[in-house]
Structures are given as structure tokens and as C-alpha cells.
PDB file of C-alpha atoms in Angstrom:
ATOM      1  CA  MET C   1     -86.819  72.244  50.135  1.00 59.00           C
ATOM      2  CA  ASN C   2     -87.484  75.566  51.936  1.00 80.00           C
ATOM      3  CA  LYS C   3     -85.720  78.332  50.081  1.00 85.00           C
ATOM      4  CA  ARG C   4     -84.477  79.948  53.214  1.00 85.00           C
ATOM      5  CA  LEU C   5     -83.045  76.727  54.564  1.00 88.00           C
ATOM      6  CA  PHE C   6     -81.292  76.081  51.202  1.00 91.00           C
ATOM      7  CA  SER C   7     -79.680  79.492  51.262  1.00 90.00           C
ATOM      8  CA  LEU C   8     -78.695  78.923  54.890  1.00 90.00           C
ATOM      9  CA  GLY C   9     -77.021  75.596  53.933  1.00 92.00           C
ATOM     10  CA  CYS C  10     -75.246  77.326  51.010  1.00 93.00           C
ATOM     11  CA  ALA C  11     -73.950  80.142  53.284  1.00 92.00           C
ATOM     12  CA  ILE C  12     -72.576  77.626  55.930  1.00 92.00           C
ATOM     13  CA  LEU C  13     -70.929  75.467  53.237  1.00 94.00           C
ATOM     14  CA  CYS C  14     -69.465  78.585  51.554  1.00 93.00           C
ATOM     15  CA  SER C  15     -67.881  79.777  54.849  1.00 92.00           C
ATOM     16  CA  PHE C  16     -66.359  76.328  55.350  1.00 93.00           C
ATOM     17  CA  ILE C  17     -64.728  76.347  51.918  1.00 94.00           C
ATOM     18  CA  TRP C  18     -63.538  79.891  52.370  1.00 93.00           C
ATOM     19  CA  GLY C  19     -62.064  79.159  55.781  1.00 92.00           C
ATOM     20  CA  SER C  20     -60.202  76.049  54.602  1.00 93.00           C
ATOM     21  CA  ALA C  21     -58.972  77.957  51.506  1.00 93.00           C
ATOM     22  CA  PHE C  22     -56.912  80.284  53.829  1.00 93.00           C
ATOM     23  CA  ILE C  23     -54.457  77.419  54.099  1.00 93.00           C
ATOM     24  CA  ALA C  24     -54.054  77.044  50.337  1.00 94.00           C
ATOM     25  CA  GLN C  25     -53.767  80.895  50.037  1.00 93.00           C
ATOM     26  CA  ASP C  26     -51.050  81.007  52.710  1.00 92.00           C
ATOM     27  CA  MET C  27     -49.122  78.117  51.219  1.00 93.00           C
ATOM     28  CA  GLY C  28     -49.560  79.225  47.575  1.00 94.00           C
ATOM     29  CA  MET C  29     -47.161  82.203  47.454  1.00 94.00           C
ATOM     30  CA  ASP C  30     -43.768  80.552  47.703  1.00 93.00           C
ATOM     31  CA  TYR C  31     -43.028  81.082  44.054  1.00 94.00           C
ATOM     32  CA  ILE C  32     -45.649  83.589  42.947  1.00 96.00           C
ATOM     33  CA  GLY C  33     -46.844  87.052  44.133  1.00 96.00           C
ATOM     34  CA  PRO C  34     -50.248  87.833  45.770  1.00 96.00           C
ATOM     35  CA  PHE C  35     -51.656  89.574  42.640  1.00 97.00           C
ATOM     36  CA  THR C  36     -50.618  86.674  40.464  1.00 97.00           C
ATOM     37  CA  PHE C  37     -52.199  84.182  42.912  1.00 97.00           C
ATOM     38  CA  SER C  38     -55.418  86.202  42.937  1.00 97.00           C
ATOM     39  CA  ALA C  39     -55.586  86.558  39.107  1.00 97.00           C
ATOM     40  CA  GLY C  40     -54.849  82.845  38.809  1.00 96.00           C
ATOM     41  CA  ARG C  41     -57.447  81.632  41.281  1.00 96.00           C
ATOM     42  CA  LEU C  42     -60.163  83.897  39.902  1.00 96.00           C
ATOM     43  CA  PHE C  43     -59.488  82.787  36.308  1.00 96.00           C
ATOM     44  CA  LEU C  44     -59.794  79.130  37.414  1.00 95.00           C
ATOM     45  CA  GLY C  45     -63.027  80.001  39.068  1.00 93.00           C
ATOM     46  CA  PHE C  46     -64.274  81.423  35.843  1.00 96.00           C
ATOM     47  CA  ILE C  47     -63.218  78.286  33.891  1.00 95.00           C
ATOM     48  CA  ASN C  48     -64.867  76.126  36.462  1.00 93.00           C
ATOM     49  CA  LEU C  49     -68.198  77.957  36.221  1.00 93.00           C
ATOM     50  CA  LEU C  50     -68.303  78.651  32.529  1.00 95.00           C
ATOM     51  CA  SER C  51     -69.796  75.297  31.541  1.00 93.00           C
ATOM     52  CA  ILE C  52     -72.367  75.537  34.363  1.00 92.00           C
ATOM     53  CA  PHE C  53     -73.443  79.023  32.916  1.00 95.00           C
ATOM     54  CA  LEU C  54     -73.639  77.762  29.427  1.00 94.00           C
ATOM     55  CA  ILE C  55     -75.894  74.858  30.414  1.00 93.00           C
ATOM     56  CA  PHE C  56     -78.194  76.440  32.918  1.00 92.00           C
ATOM     57  CA  GLU C  57     -78.437  80.254  32.248  1.00 93.00           C
ATOM     58  CA  PHE C  58     -77.133  81.152  28.816  1.00 93.00           C
ATOM     59  CA  LYS C  59     -80.285  80.535  26.937  1.00 90.00           C
ATOM     60  CA  LYS C  60     -82.324  82.286  29.624  1.00 90.00           C
ATOM     61  CA  ILE C  61     -80.092  85.414  29.405  1.00 90.00           C
ATOM     62  CA  LYS C  62     -80.459  85.564  25.644  1.00 86.00           C
ATOM     63  CA  LYS C  63     -84.341  85.711  25.950  1.00 85.00           C
ATOM     64  CA  ILE C  64     -84.417  88.672  28.299  1.00 84.00           C
ATOM     65  CA  ASN C  65     -84.148  92.310  27.550  1.00 84.00           C
ATOM     66  CA  PHE C  66     -82.320  94.073  30.360  1.00 83.00           C
ATOM     67  CA  ASN C  67     -80.547  97.313  31.012  1.00 88.00           C
ATOM     68  CA  PHE C  68     -77.037  96.416  29.774  1.00 88.00           C
ATOM     69  CA  LYS C  69     -75.321  99.501  31.125  1.00 92.00           C
ATOM     70  CA  LYS C  70     -76.723  99.086  34.555  1.00 93.00           C
ATOM     71  CA  ILE C  71     -75.880  95.316  34.680  1.00 95.00           C
ATOM     72  CA  SER C  72     -72.489  95.978  33.415  1.00 95.00           C
ATOM     73  CA  ALA C  73     -71.798  98.754  35.940  1.00 96.00           C
ATOM     74  CA  TYR C  74     -72.884  96.478  38.780  1.00 96.00           C
ATOM     75  CA  LEU C  75     -70.710  93.511  37.423  1.00 96.00           C
ATOM     76  CA  ILE C  76     -67.639  95.721  37.068  1.00 97.00           C
ATOM     77  CA  LEU C  77     -68.037  97.118  40.607  1.00 97.00           C
ATOM     78  CA  ILE C  78     -68.540  93.817  42.381  1.00 97.00           C
ATOM     79  CA  SER C  79     -65.673  92.236  40.326  1.00 97.00           C
ATOM     80  CA  PHE C  80     -63.399  95.145  41.475  1.00 98.00           C
ATOM     81  CA  LEU C  81     -64.388  94.568  45.096  1.00 97.00           C
ATOM     82  CA  LEU C  82     -63.929  90.807  44.729  1.00 96.00           C
ATOM     83  CA  SER C  83     -60.539  91.052  43.015  1.00 97.00           C
ATOM     84  CA  TYR C  84     -58.822  93.530  45.384  1.00 97.00           C
ATOM     85  CA  GLY C  85     -60.572  91.896  48.449  1.00 96.00           C
ATOM     86  CA  ASN C  86     -58.698  88.714  47.410  1.00 95.00           C
ATOM     87  CA  SER C  87     -55.529  90.448  46.656  1.00 96.00           C
ATOM     88  CA  LEU C  88     -55.472  92.448  49.918  1.00 96.00           C
ATOM     89  CA  GLN C  89     -56.102  89.161  51.760  1.00 94.00           C
ATOM     90  CA  GLN C  90     -53.084  87.620  49.984  1.00 95.00           C
ATOM     91  CA  LEU C  91     -50.920  90.710  50.923  1.00 93.00           C
ATOM     92  CA  ALA C  92     -51.900  90.390  54.558  1.00 92.00           C
ATOM     93  CA  LEU C  93     -51.061  86.626  54.592  1.00 90.00           C
ATOM     94  CA  LEU C  94     -47.473  87.626  53.602  1.00 89.00           C
ATOM     95  CA  ARG C  95     -47.108  89.797  56.685  1.00 84.00           C
ATOM     96  CA  THR C  96     -49.243  88.045  59.324  1.00 80.00           C
ATOM     97  CA  ASP C  97     -50.570  84.572  60.131  1.00 81.00           C
ATOM     98  CA  VAL C  98     -53.698  82.743  58.864  1.00 85.00           C
ATOM     99  CA  ALA C  99     -55.731  83.171  62.091  1.00 79.00           C
ATOM    100  CA  ASN C 100     -55.122  87.009  62.196  1.00 79.00           C
ATOM    101  CA  THR C 101     -55.889  87.476  58.581  1.00 85.00           C
ATOM    102  CA  ALA C 102     -59.084  85.490  58.853  1.00 85.00           C
ATOM    103  CA  ILE C 103     -60.340  87.101  61.972  1.00 79.00           C
ATOM    104  CA  TYR C 104     -59.603  90.666  60.826  1.00 81.00           C
ATOM    105  CA  THR C 105     -61.341  89.855  57.438  1.00 86.00           C
ATOM    106  CA  ILE C 106     -64.461  88.927  59.186  1.00 81.00           C
ATOM    107  CA  LEU C 107     -64.797  92.423  60.490  1.00 81.00           C
ATOM    108  CA  TYR C 108     -67.014  92.900  57.538  1.00 84.00           C
ATOM    109  CA  VAL C 109     -69.766  91.663  59.848  1.00 80.00           C
ATOM    110  CA  ILE C 110     -69.555  94.937  61.606  1.00 79.00           C
ATOM    111  CA  ILE C 111     -69.559  97.011  58.319  1.00 83.00           C
ATOM    112  CA  VAL C 112     -72.353  95.223  56.500  1.00 83.00           C
ATOM    113  CA  PRO C 113     -75.341  96.373  58.711  1.00 80.00           C
ATOM    114  CA  PHE C 114     -74.139  99.923  58.699  1.00 78.00           C
ATOM    115  CA  VAL C 115     -73.576 100.043  54.917  1.00 82.00           C
ATOM    116  CA  SER C 116     -76.912  98.215  54.379  1.00 77.00           C
ATOM    117  CA  TYR C 117     -78.898 100.505  56.756  1.00 76.00           C
ATOM    118  CA  PHE C 118     -77.314 103.950  56.276  1.00 75.00           C
ATOM    119  CA  LEU C 119     -76.509 103.836  52.563  1.00 76.00           C
ATOM    120  CA  PHE C 120     -79.526 101.669  51.285  1.00 73.00           C
ATOM    121  CA  SER C 121     -82.081 102.117  54.140  1.00 66.00           C
ATOM    122  CA  ASN C 122     -82.555  98.371  54.510  1.00 69.00           C
ATOM    123  CA  LYS C 123     -84.115  97.613  57.836  1.00 72.00           C
ATOM    124  CA  THR C 124     -82.180  95.134  59.958  1.00 72.00           C
ATOM    125  CA  HIS C 125     -83.545  92.626  62.376  1.00 73.00           C
ATOM    126  CA  TRP C 126     -82.720  93.499  66.029  1.00 78.00           C
ATOM    127  CA  SER C 127     -81.010  90.255  66.592  1.00 78.00           C
ATOM    128  CA  VAL C 128     -78.117  91.328  64.216  1.00 78.00           C
ATOM    129  CA  TRP C 129     -76.756  93.967  66.650  1.00 82.00           C
ATOM    130  CA  PRO C 130     -76.066  91.701  69.625  1.00 88.00           C
ATOM    131  CA  SER C 131     -74.861  89.026  67.327  1.00 84.00           C
ATOM    132  CA  VAL C 132     -72.390  91.510  65.859  1.00 82.00           C
ATOM    133  CA  LEU C 133     -71.123  92.452  69.280  1.00 86.00           C
ATOM    134  CA  ILE C 134     -70.703  88.771  70.206  1.00 88.00           C
ATOM    135  CA  CYS C 135     -68.798  88.186  66.967  1.00 82.00           C
ATOM    136  CA  ILE C 136     -66.478  91.095  67.617  1.00 81.00           C
ATOM    137  CA  PHE C 137     -65.684  89.832  71.143  1.00 85.00           C
ATOM    138  CA  GLY C 138     -65.236  86.283  69.892  1.00 81.00           C
ATOM    139  CA  GLY C 139     -62.937  87.554  67.149  1.00 76.00           C
ATOM    140  CA  LEU C 140     -60.915  89.379  69.824  1.00 77.00           C
ATOM    141  CA  LEU C 141     -60.486  86.191  71.836  1.00 79.00           C
ATOM    142  CA  LEU C 142     -59.347  84.311  68.827  1.00 71.00           C
ATOM    143  CA  THR C 143     -56.466  86.905  68.406  1.00 68.00           C
ATOM    144  CA  GLU C 144     -55.524  86.543  72.150  1.00 59.00           C
ATOM    145  CA  ILE C 145     -56.300  89.850  73.813  1.00 56.00           C
ATOM    146  CA  ASP C 146     -53.197  89.641  75.985  1.00 57.00           C
ATOM    147  CA  ASP C 147     -50.773  89.234  73.067  1.00 53.00           C
ATOM    148  CA  VAL C 148     -52.150  91.418  70.261  1.00 52.00           C
ATOM    149  CA  ILE C 149     -49.368  92.896  68.038  1.00 52.00           C
ATOM    150  CA  ILE C 150     -50.654  95.390  65.528  1.00 50.00           C
ATOM    151  CA  ARG C 151     -48.618  94.631  62.294  1.00 63.00           C
ATOM    152  CA  PHE C 152     -48.853  95.908  58.850  1.00 78.00           C
ATOM    153  CA  GLY C 153     -50.507  92.708  57.725  1.00 81.00           C
ATOM    154  CA  ASP C 154     -53.198  93.067  60.218  1.00 80.00           C
ATOM    155  CA  ALA C 155     -53.917  96.692  59.028  1.00 83.00           C
ATOM    156  CA  ILE C 156     -54.256  95.351  55.540  1.00 91.00           C
ATOM    157  CA  ALA C 157     -56.581  92.624  56.624  1.00 89.00           C
ATOM    158  CA  VAL C 158     -58.777  95.152  58.383  1.00 85.00           C
ATOM    159  CA  PHE C 159     -58.942  97.351  55.278  1.00 92.00           C
ATOM    160  CA  ASN C 160     -59.676  94.270  53.195  1.00 94.00           C
ATOM    161  CA  ALA C 161     -62.777  93.819  55.294  1.00 91.00           C
ATOM    162  CA  PHE C 162     -64.385  96.933  53.744  1.00 93.00           C
ATOM    163  CA  PHE C 163     -64.043  95.390  50.340  1.00 96.00           C
ATOM    164  CA  TRP C 164     -65.923  92.214  51.387  1.00 93.00           C
ATOM    165  CA  ALA C 165     -68.600  94.229  53.159  1.00 91.00           C
ATOM    166  CA  PHE C 166     -69.447  96.277  50.174  1.00 93.00           C
ATOM    167  CA  HIS C 167     -69.273  93.167  47.979  1.00 94.00           C
ATOM    168  CA  ILE C 168     -71.877  91.334  50.137  1.00 90.00           C
ATOM    169  CA  VAL C 169     -74.306  94.322  50.131  1.00 90.00           C
ATOM    170  CA  LEU C 170     -73.996  95.018  46.447  1.00 93.00           C
ATOM    171  CA  ILE C 171     -74.512  91.313  45.586  1.00 92.00           C
ATOM    172  CA  SER C 172     -77.894  91.490  47.420  1.00 88.00           C
ATOM    173  CA  LYS C 173     -78.782  94.735  45.486  1.00 90.00           C
ATOM    174  CA  PHE C 174     -77.655  93.210  42.173  1.00 93.00           C
ATOM    175  CA  LEU C 175     -79.688  90.080  42.703  1.00 92.00           C
ATOM    176  CA  LYS C 176     -82.918  92.194  42.971  1.00 90.00           C
ATOM    177  CA  ILE C 177     -82.565  93.406  39.509  1.00 92.00           C
ATOM    178  CA  PHE C 178     -80.632  90.565  37.892  1.00 93.00           C
ATOM    179  CA  ASN C 179     -81.493  87.221  39.524  1.00 91.00           C
ATOM    180  CA  PHE C 180     -78.990  84.953  37.606  1.00 94.00           C
ATOM    181  CA  PRO C 181     -76.576  83.774  40.206  1.00 92.00           C
ATOM    182  CA  ILE C 182     -74.509  81.549  37.989  1.00 92.00           C
ATOM    183  CA  THR C 183     -73.966  84.416  35.440  1.00 95.00           C
ATOM    184  CA  ILE C 184     -72.954  86.805  38.288  1.00 94.00           C
ATOM    185  CA  ALA C 185     -70.517  84.239  39.847  1.00 93.00           C
ATOM    186  CA  THR C 186     -68.978  83.269  36.454  1.00 95.00           C
ATOM    187  CA  PHE C 187     -68.263  86.767  35.150  1.00 96.00           C
ATOM    188  CA  GLN C 188     -67.256  88.363  38.323  1.00 96.00           C
ATOM    189  CA  CYS C 189     -64.423  85.809  38.447  1.00 95.00           C
ATOM    190  CA  LEU C 190     -63.424  86.639  34.902  1.00 97.00           C
ATOM    191  CA  ILE C 191     -63.463  90.473  35.324  1.00 97.00           C
ATOM    192  CA  GLY C 192     -61.830  90.060  38.731  1.00 97.00           C
ATOM    193  CA  SER C 193     -59.019  88.092  37.332  1.00 97.00           C
ATOM    194  CA  ILE C 194     -58.361  90.941  34.879  1.00 97.00           C
ATOM    195  CA  PHE C 195     -58.321  93.455  37.623  1.00 98.00           C
ATOM    196  CA  ALA C 196     -55.757  91.428  39.606  1.00 97.00           C
ATOM    197  CA  LEU C 197     -53.568  90.757  36.552  1.00 97.00           C
ATOM    198  CA  MET C 198     -52.979  94.459  35.941  1.00 97.00           C
ATOM    199  CA  PRO C 199     -50.947  95.080  39.057  1.00 97.00           C
ATOM    200  CA  ALA C 200     -49.400  91.619  38.895  1.00 97.00           C
ATOM    201  CA  ILE C 201     -47.900  92.584  35.412  1.00 96.00           C
ATOM    202  CA  VAL C 202     -46.635  95.822  36.905  1.00 96.00           C
ATOM    203  CA  PHE C 203     -45.259  94.691  40.302  1.00 95.00           C
ATOM    204  CA  GLU C 204     -44.624  91.024  39.909  1.00 96.00           C
ATOM    205  CA  ASN C 205     -42.576  88.643  37.674  1.00 92.00           C
ATOM    206  CA  ILE C 206     -45.189  86.403  36.179  1.00 93.00           C
ATOM    207  CA  SER C 207     -43.810  82.946  35.222  1.00 93.00           C
ATOM    208  CA  LEU C 208     -45.747  80.081  33.947  1.00 92.00           C
ATOM    209  CA  VAL C 209     -43.079  77.728  35.497  1.00 95.00           C
ATOM    210  CA  ASN C 210     -43.596  79.284  39.002  1.00 95.00           C
ATOM    211  CA  ILE C 211     -47.396  79.314  38.558  1.00 95.00           C
ATOM    212  CA  GLY C 212     -47.100  75.536  37.833  1.00 94.00           C
ATOM    213  CA  LEU C 213     -45.311  74.968  41.136  1.00 95.00           C
ATOM    214  CA  GLU C 214     -48.259  76.354  43.030  1.00 95.00           C
ATOM    215  CA  TRP C 215     -50.953  74.397  40.931  1.00 94.00           C
ATOM    216  CA  LYS C 216     -52.336  72.407  43.909  1.00 94.00           C
ATOM    217  CA  GLU C 217     -52.950  75.643  46.008  1.00 95.00           C
ATOM    218  CA  LEU C 218     -54.306  77.433  42.982  1.00 95.00           C
ATOM    219  CA  MET C 219     -56.678  74.588  42.048  1.00 95.00           C
ATOM    220  CA  TYR C 220     -58.139  74.413  45.545  1.00 94.00           C
ATOM    221  CA  ALA C 221     -58.471  78.236  45.839  1.00 94.00           C
ATOM    222  CA  GLY C 222     -59.634  78.575  42.197  1.00 93.00           C
ATOM    223  CA  VAL C 223     -62.042  75.734  41.729  1.00 92.00           C
ATOM    224  CA  LEU C 224     -63.533  75.467  45.133  1.00 91.00           C
ATOM    225  CA  SER C 225     -63.121  78.841  46.878  1.00 90.00           C
ATOM    226  CA  SER C 226     -63.448  81.095  43.885  1.00 88.00           C
ATOM    227  CA  GLY C 227     -65.698  78.940  41.672  1.00 88.00           C
ATOM    228  CA  VAL C 228     -67.970  76.766  43.960  1.00 90.00           C
ATOM    229  CA  ALA C 229     -67.898  79.064  46.978  1.00 91.00           C
ATOM    230  CA  PHE C 230     -68.660  82.336  45.189  1.00 87.00           C
ATOM    231  CA  LEU C 231     -71.665  80.583  43.572  1.00 88.00           C
ATOM    232  CA  LEU C 232     -72.744  79.311  46.950  1.00 92.00           C
ATOM    233  CA  GLN C 233     -72.490  82.960  48.229  1.00 90.00           C
ATOM    234  CA  ILE C 234     -74.890  84.231  45.625  1.00 90.00           C
ATOM    235  CA  TYR C 235     -77.355  81.433  46.190  1.00 90.00           C
ATOM    236  CA  ALA C 236     -77.138  82.184  49.917  1.00 90.00           C
ATOM    237  CA  GLN C 237     -77.902  85.883  49.432  1.00 88.00           C
ATOM    238  CA  GLN C 238     -81.002  85.069  47.135  1.00 87.00           C
ATOM    239  CA  ASN C 239     -83.059  84.443  50.261  1.00 86.00           C
ATOM    240  CA  LEU C 240     -81.084  85.902  53.221  1.00 84.00           C
ATOM    241  CA  ASN C 241     -80.614  89.654  54.021  1.00 79.00           C
ATOM    242  CA  PRO C 242     -77.086  91.010  53.856  1.00 80.00           C
ATOM    243  CA  ALA C 243     -76.562  91.552  57.665  1.00 75.00           C
ATOM    244  CA  PRO C 244     -77.536  88.046  58.921  1.00 78.00           C
ATOM    245  CA  VAL C 245     -75.670  86.335  55.934  1.00 83.00           C
ATOM    246  CA  ALA C 246     -72.530  88.285  56.812  1.00 82.00           C
ATOM    247  CA  ILE C 247     -72.734  86.790  60.293  1.00 83.00           C
ATOM    248  CA  ILE C 248     -72.874  83.336  58.860  1.00 86.00           C
ATOM    249  CA  PHE C 249     -69.887  84.035  56.645  1.00 88.00           C
ATOM    250  CA  THR C 250     -67.880  84.937  59.700  1.00 83.00           C
ATOM    251  CA  LEU C 251     -67.617  81.258  60.279  1.00 87.00           C
ATOM    252  CA  GLU C 252     -64.900  81.263  57.807  1.00 88.00           C
ATOM    253  CA  GLY C 253     -62.692  82.759  60.520  1.00 84.00           C
ATOM    254  CA  VAL C 254     -63.492  79.780  62.782  1.00 84.00           C
ATOM    255  CA  TRP C 255     -62.765  77.246  60.038  1.00 89.00           C
ATOM    256  CA  ALA C 256     -59.511  79.047  59.157  1.00 89.00           C
ATOM    257  CA  ALA C 257     -58.326  78.929  62.785  1.00 83.00           C
ATOM    258  CA  ILE C 258     -59.169  75.300  62.983  1.00 86.00           C
ATOM    259  CA  PHE C 259     -57.440  74.329  59.831  1.00 89.00           C
ATOM    260  CA  GLY C 260     -54.476  76.485  60.781  1.00 86.00           C
ATOM    261  CA  TRP C 261     -54.251  74.363  63.992  1.00 83.00           C
ATOM    262  CA  ILE C 262     -54.575  71.028  62.133  1.00 86.00           C
ATOM    263  CA  ILE C 263     -52.400  71.711  59.093  1.00 87.00           C
ATOM    264  CA  LEU C 264     -50.071  74.533  59.971  1.00 80.00           C
ATOM    265  CA  GLU C 265     -49.892  73.682  63.753  1.00 78.00           C
ATOM    266  CA  GLN C 266     -51.005  77.092  64.926  1.00 74.00           C
ATOM    267  CA  TYR C 267     -52.230  75.953  68.373  1.00 77.00           C
ATOM    268  CA  LEU C 268     -55.642  76.948  69.617  1.00 75.00           C
ATOM    269  CA  ASN C 269     -55.736  77.531  73.370  1.00 80.00           C
ATOM    270  CA  GLY C 270     -58.751  77.749  75.757  1.00 84.00           C
ATOM    271  CA  ILE C 271     -59.158  81.481  74.991  1.00 82.00           C
ATOM    272  CA  LYS C 272     -59.349  80.920  71.163  1.00 77.00           C
ATOM    273  CA  ILE C 273     -61.721  78.041  71.584  1.00 83.00           C
ATOM    274  CA  THR C 274     -64.010  80.269  73.594  1.00 88.00           C
ATOM    275  CA  GLY C 275     -63.884  82.792  70.828  1.00 81.00           C
ATOM    276  CA  ILE C 276     -64.876  80.107  68.244  1.00 80.00           C
ATOM    277  CA  ALA C 277     -67.861  79.058  70.490  1.00 84.00           C
ATOM    278  CA  LEU C 278     -69.036  82.621  70.834  1.00 86.00           C
ATOM    279  CA  ILE C 279     -69.020  83.153  67.138  1.00 81.00           C
ATOM    280  CA  LEU C 280     -71.074  79.948  66.623  1.00 78.00           C
ATOM    281  CA  ILE C 281     -73.594  81.182  69.281  1.00 85.00           C
ATOM    282  CA  ALA C 282     -73.863  84.475  67.527  1.00 82.00           C
ATOM    283  CA  VAL C 283     -74.613  82.794  64.205  1.00 77.00           C
ATOM    284  CA  ILE C 284     -77.228  80.401  65.662  1.00 76.00           C
ATOM    285  CA  PHE C 285     -78.861  83.213  67.650  1.00 81.00           C
ATOM    286  CA  SER C 286     -79.200  85.585  64.618  1.00 74.00           C
ATOM    287  CA  GLN C 287     -80.766  82.861  62.498  1.00 68.00           C
ATOM    288  CA  ILE C 288     -83.181  81.392  65.035  1.00 73.00           C
ATOM    289  CA  THR C 289     -84.609  84.825  66.080  1.00 74.00           C
ATOM    290  CA  THR C 290     -84.976  85.847  62.392  1.00 66.00           C
ATOM    291  CA  ILE C 291     -86.734  82.603  61.443  1.00 61.00           C
ATOM    292  CA  TYR C 292     -89.137  82.457  64.410  1.00 62.00           C
ATOM    293  CA  GLY C 293     -89.541  86.237  64.926  1.00 58.00           C
ATOM    294  CA  LYS C 294     -93.044  87.731  64.380  1.00 48.00           C
ATOM    295  CA  LYS C 295     -91.732  90.666  62.316  1.00 49.00           C
ATOM    296  CA  LYS C 296     -90.081  90.285  58.921  1.00 51.00           C
ATOM    297  CA  TYR C 297     -87.574  92.867  57.603  1.00 46.00           C
ATOM    298  CA  GLY C 298     -86.098  93.582  54.200  1.00 46.00           C
TER     299      GLY C 298
END
């Protein structure tokens, strides 16, 4: 299979899992706090990936001499971004609805090209910029322009987008010096769970009984969204540049809105459906022009 098409498929499937996981994230805080939920889901992601790491990459890692300090620094940084990106998302869901949280989160699509270009001098295909604008407009339609209420939860979700943007860019940089996607996915979940656990201990009442009451939501968000989806994200970024892959990941906002309508009965009117269609058009446009364009970037 063509490597680029494989990565494209991974990115689309990843966005689907992330989008559907918003429902589990929203429903999973009846008895536990946002930091406890984040720590639990990331630890379950680590447990889910550990056996895969031991089977497929552990022996390869042992044979290679690499810069331990540099690898550790990257791993700690992306784990920090992952952990508090998740935690801020959970905090936003306490104060605003699924659709708003998802759509404000995907604002990372605006941030990624700027971070990639201005901080790391990565060239970006021209098609990314009109696609970004279309995604922004589509996102605004999903929030209903005539009835936008800026709430604290929305502000948290916007701030959260910066964490995901830097996470996407740094994953791409990390893969260039340490191309072991299973290892990265596994240990970012472990370290990320520790980062989330620290504020959970300080600010929340951690109870195994209460955690058990949210086991279904934690399993979905942990095994699928944290374990499988984060691995898919890294495989996607092996062969796709940060800016276009960020556009594909914005589909999580579309899926979240659809599942919010089906499961949580958050109705999608004509304006919101138009927003979904525009984001889909932007994703397809950015990929077709990159694949068939004569110039290659990055």
C-alpha cells in the first residue's frame, strides 16, 4: 500500500475516534473530576499499547544507540502537551457543550501552519491557507453565528487548541529523529497520565469507587481514543506534513457534532450541516492539491 494513502487513512480514522470520544468524555465526569478522567484514560491507553510495544519495537529499541537526553526531552514535552490538552478539553466540557468544545479545539488547524512555518521554517503547500480559511468559516457555522455566547468553557477550549497545535508539530519533528511510533504513543500516554494525576491529587477527590462508576466512558476514551487513536495519529504524521494533517484532524469536530446530535440530541440545523460540508470540502481540497501538485514541500 502507498505510504501516503496509509497515513491518510490513519488520520481519517483517528479523527473519527477522537470525535466520537467527545461523547464519552462529556458523559464520564458525573462522579470524577476532569484531571482524574484524563489521568485514567491516558493510563488505560498506556496499558493498551504496552503489549504492542513489547512485541513490535522493544527489541529494535534495545539495538539502537540514540541520544537519550534529547529523546527524553521530546517525550516529556509532547506528554505534557498531550496531558494538559486532554485536561483542558475536559474542563471545557464541564462549562460548555460538546459541539462548542470540539469546534473550538479544532482551531489548532489555524495555529499549526504558523508554528510550523515561523518557528521551524517548514514550507507549507499553498492549498493549506485557503483550506484553513474554509475550516474557520465552517467552524463558525457549526457554532451558529447568530447565537454565539462566549463562555468560560469556550475560552478554555480555544486555549486548549494551542496545546494540540504544538503537539502535532512536535510529533512530526520527533519522528524525524526517533521513528518509533508505537514507542512514542505508548510512553507519551504513561508520562501524560502522571502529569494529569498531579493536579488530580491536589484539586480532586480521587476514589476508586467513583472511577469504577465511569468505567465504560474511561474504557472508550482510554483504549480507543488514547491508545489506538494516538497511535494512528503518529502513523499518520510519518508521511504527512503537520499543516495538512491538522486539517484532516479537524474532522473530529464534524464527528463530534454528528454524535452529539445522535446520542446527546444536540440538533444540527441547516447552518451547522453547511459548516460540516465546508470542512469536508477543505479536507478533500488540501489533500488532492498536495497529492497531484507538481511541487513537493517539506
